[in-house]
XYZ file of C-alpha atoms in Angstrom:
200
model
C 49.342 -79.793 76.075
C 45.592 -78.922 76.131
C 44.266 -77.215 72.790
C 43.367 -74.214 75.068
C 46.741 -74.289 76.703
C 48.260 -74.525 72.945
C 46.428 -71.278 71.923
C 47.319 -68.960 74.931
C 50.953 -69.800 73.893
C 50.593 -68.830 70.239
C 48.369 -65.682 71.226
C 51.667 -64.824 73.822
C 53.667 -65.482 71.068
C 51.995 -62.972 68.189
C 51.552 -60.505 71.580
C 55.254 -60.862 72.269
C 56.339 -60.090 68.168
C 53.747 -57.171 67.968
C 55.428 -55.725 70.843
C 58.630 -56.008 69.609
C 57.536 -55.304 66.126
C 56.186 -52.101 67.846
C 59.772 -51.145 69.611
C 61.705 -51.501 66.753
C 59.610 -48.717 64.742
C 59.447 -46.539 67.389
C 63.619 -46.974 67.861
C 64.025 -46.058 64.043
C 61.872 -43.073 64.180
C 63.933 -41.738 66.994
C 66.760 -42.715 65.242
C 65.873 -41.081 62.485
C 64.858 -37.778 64.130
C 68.239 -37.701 65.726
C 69.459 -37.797 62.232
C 67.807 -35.004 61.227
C 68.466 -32.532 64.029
C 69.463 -29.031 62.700
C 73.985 -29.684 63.262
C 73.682 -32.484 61.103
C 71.281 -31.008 58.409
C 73.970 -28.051 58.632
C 76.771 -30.069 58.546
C 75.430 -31.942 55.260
C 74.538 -28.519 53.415
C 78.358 -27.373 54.969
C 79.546 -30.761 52.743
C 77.556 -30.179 49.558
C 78.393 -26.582 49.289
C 82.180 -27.719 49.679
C 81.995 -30.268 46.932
C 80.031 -27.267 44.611
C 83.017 -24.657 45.169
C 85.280 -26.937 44.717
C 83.927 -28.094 41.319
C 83.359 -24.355 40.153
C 86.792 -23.128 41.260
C 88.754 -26.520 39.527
C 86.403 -25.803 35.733
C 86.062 -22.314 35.935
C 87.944 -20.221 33.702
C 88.205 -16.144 33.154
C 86.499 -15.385 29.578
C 89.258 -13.036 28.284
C 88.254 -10.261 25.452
C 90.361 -11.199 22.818
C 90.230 -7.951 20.281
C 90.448 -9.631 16.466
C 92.537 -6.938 14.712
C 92.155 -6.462 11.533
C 94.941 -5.382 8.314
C 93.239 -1.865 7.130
C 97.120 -0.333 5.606
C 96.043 -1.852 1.895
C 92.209 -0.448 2.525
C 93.794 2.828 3.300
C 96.033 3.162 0.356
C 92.975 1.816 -1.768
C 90.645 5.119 -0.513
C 93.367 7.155 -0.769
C 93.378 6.798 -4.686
C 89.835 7.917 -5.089
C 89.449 10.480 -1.865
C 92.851 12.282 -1.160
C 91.513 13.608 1.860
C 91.282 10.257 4.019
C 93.534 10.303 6.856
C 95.067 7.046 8.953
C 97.464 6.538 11.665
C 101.197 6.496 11.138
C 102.191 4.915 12.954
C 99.572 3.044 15.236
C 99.869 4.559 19.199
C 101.514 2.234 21.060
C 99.468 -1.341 21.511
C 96.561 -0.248 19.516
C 95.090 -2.249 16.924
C 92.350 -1.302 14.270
C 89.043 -3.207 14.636
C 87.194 -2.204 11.796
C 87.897 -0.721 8.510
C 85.351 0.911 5.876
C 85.648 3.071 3.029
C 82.561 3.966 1.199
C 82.736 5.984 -2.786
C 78.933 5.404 -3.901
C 78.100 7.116 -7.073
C 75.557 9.587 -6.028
C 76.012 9.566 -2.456
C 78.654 11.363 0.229
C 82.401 9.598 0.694
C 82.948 7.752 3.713
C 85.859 6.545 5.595
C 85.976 4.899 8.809
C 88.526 3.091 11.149
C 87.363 1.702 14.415
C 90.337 1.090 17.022
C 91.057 -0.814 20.565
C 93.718 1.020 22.567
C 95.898 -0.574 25.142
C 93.504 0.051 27.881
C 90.349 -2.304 25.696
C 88.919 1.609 25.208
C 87.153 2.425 21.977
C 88.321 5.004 19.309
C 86.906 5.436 16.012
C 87.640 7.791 12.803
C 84.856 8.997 10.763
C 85.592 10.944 7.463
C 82.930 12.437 4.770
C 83.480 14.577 1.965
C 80.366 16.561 3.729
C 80.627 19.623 5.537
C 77.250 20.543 7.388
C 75.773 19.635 10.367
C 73.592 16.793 9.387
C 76.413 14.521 9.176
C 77.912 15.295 12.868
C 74.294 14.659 13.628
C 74.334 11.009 11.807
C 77.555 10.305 13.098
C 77.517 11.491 16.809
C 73.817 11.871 17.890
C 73.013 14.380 20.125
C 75.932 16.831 21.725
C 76.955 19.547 23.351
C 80.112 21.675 23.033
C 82.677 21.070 25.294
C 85.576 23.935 24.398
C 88.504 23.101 22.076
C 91.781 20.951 21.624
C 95.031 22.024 19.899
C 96.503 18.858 17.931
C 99.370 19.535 16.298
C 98.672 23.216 15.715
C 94.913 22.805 14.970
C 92.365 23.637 16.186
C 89.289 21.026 17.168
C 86.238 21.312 18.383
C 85.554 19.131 21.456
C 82.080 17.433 21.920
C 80.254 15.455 24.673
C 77.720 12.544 23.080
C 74.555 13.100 25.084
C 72.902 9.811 23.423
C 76.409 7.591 24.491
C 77.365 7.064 27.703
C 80.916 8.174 28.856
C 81.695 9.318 24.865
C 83.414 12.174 23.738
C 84.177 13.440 20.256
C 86.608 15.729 18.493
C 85.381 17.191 15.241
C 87.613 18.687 12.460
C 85.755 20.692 9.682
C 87.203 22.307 6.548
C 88.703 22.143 3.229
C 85.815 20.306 2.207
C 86.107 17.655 4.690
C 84.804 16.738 8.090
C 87.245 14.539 10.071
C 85.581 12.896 13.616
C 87.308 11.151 16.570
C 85.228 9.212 18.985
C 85.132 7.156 21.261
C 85.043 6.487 25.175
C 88.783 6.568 25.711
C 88.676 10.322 26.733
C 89.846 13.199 25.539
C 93.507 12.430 26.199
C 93.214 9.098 24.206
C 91.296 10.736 21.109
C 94.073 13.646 21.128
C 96.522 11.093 20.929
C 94.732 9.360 18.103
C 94.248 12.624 16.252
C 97.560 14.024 16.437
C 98.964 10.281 14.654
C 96.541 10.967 11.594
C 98.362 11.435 8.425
């Protein structure tokens, strides 16, 4: 075979793999477009977001409030010797559990008792006591209120209060003898009566 014979082969030749070299790029990119045609890019989200619920629903777990009750019967029989006045439940309403204990007897400074409690339905009641009779310590204690009528509890007489500064809390406030007994909380009235009427 000629030399010029030998070169219009090879030429063919490179022509013939360029052309196919050609034809099998533009094949993948259709290929590939096909691949990404909107009901398969759906249908691959659809997947992943399968595989995600899946995970959360198998680790998740519900974060239950556990309350941490606390022993406050020796605290109570400790204030007791020093301010006869303090008051605690007896017994305890029904799956209740105290929260919180404090009982304050500074030398130069107003008596202080308190007992925060959890009632059955997780609502909040707490008990504040002080050898102080006048307004300012309502004020400390409760914030702003307004008056919101009376409740008898056990044949007394309280004065019920709304907490303007708290939402949802309500108050029942006890004054005399020296003493100024508060229950709290966002329970509701019902739930504080309860509380009050178990104070001994």
């Amino acid at each position: 075979m000629s030399s010029t014979g030998q070169g219009s082969a090879e030429a063919r030749e490179k022509a013939r793999a360029r052309a196919e070299a050609i034809a099998y790029r533009e094949q993948n990119a259709k290929d590939r477009a096909k691949a990404r045609t909107l009901p398969n890019m759906f249908w691959a989200l659809l997947a992943c977001f399968v595989v995600v619920a899946f995970l959360m629903i198998v680790t998740w777990r519900p974060k239950e409030e556990k309350v941490r009750a606390v022993e406050y019967s020796a605290q109570l029989e400790d204030a007791r010797k020093v301010a006869s006045w303090v008051r605690g439940p007896s017994p305890m309403p029904g799956g209740w559990a105290a929260t919180s204990v404090e009982f304050r007897a500074p030398e130069q400074a107003p008596m202080t008792w308190h007992l925060g409690v959890v009632t059955d339905a997780k609502k909040y009641v707490g008990l504040e006591q002080s050898n102080v009779t006048g307004p300012k310590y309502q004020s400390d204690e409760l914030g702003r209120t307004s008056d919101d009528g009376t409740a008898t509890v056990g044949g007394v007489t309280w004065q019920r209060k709304v907490l303007l500064d708290r939402k949802d809390e309500k108050a029942l406030v006890l004054v005399g003898s020296g003493v100024t007994t508060i229950v709290t909380g966002n329970a509701g009235y019902p739930a504080l009566e309860t509380f009050a009427s178990s104070l001994r």
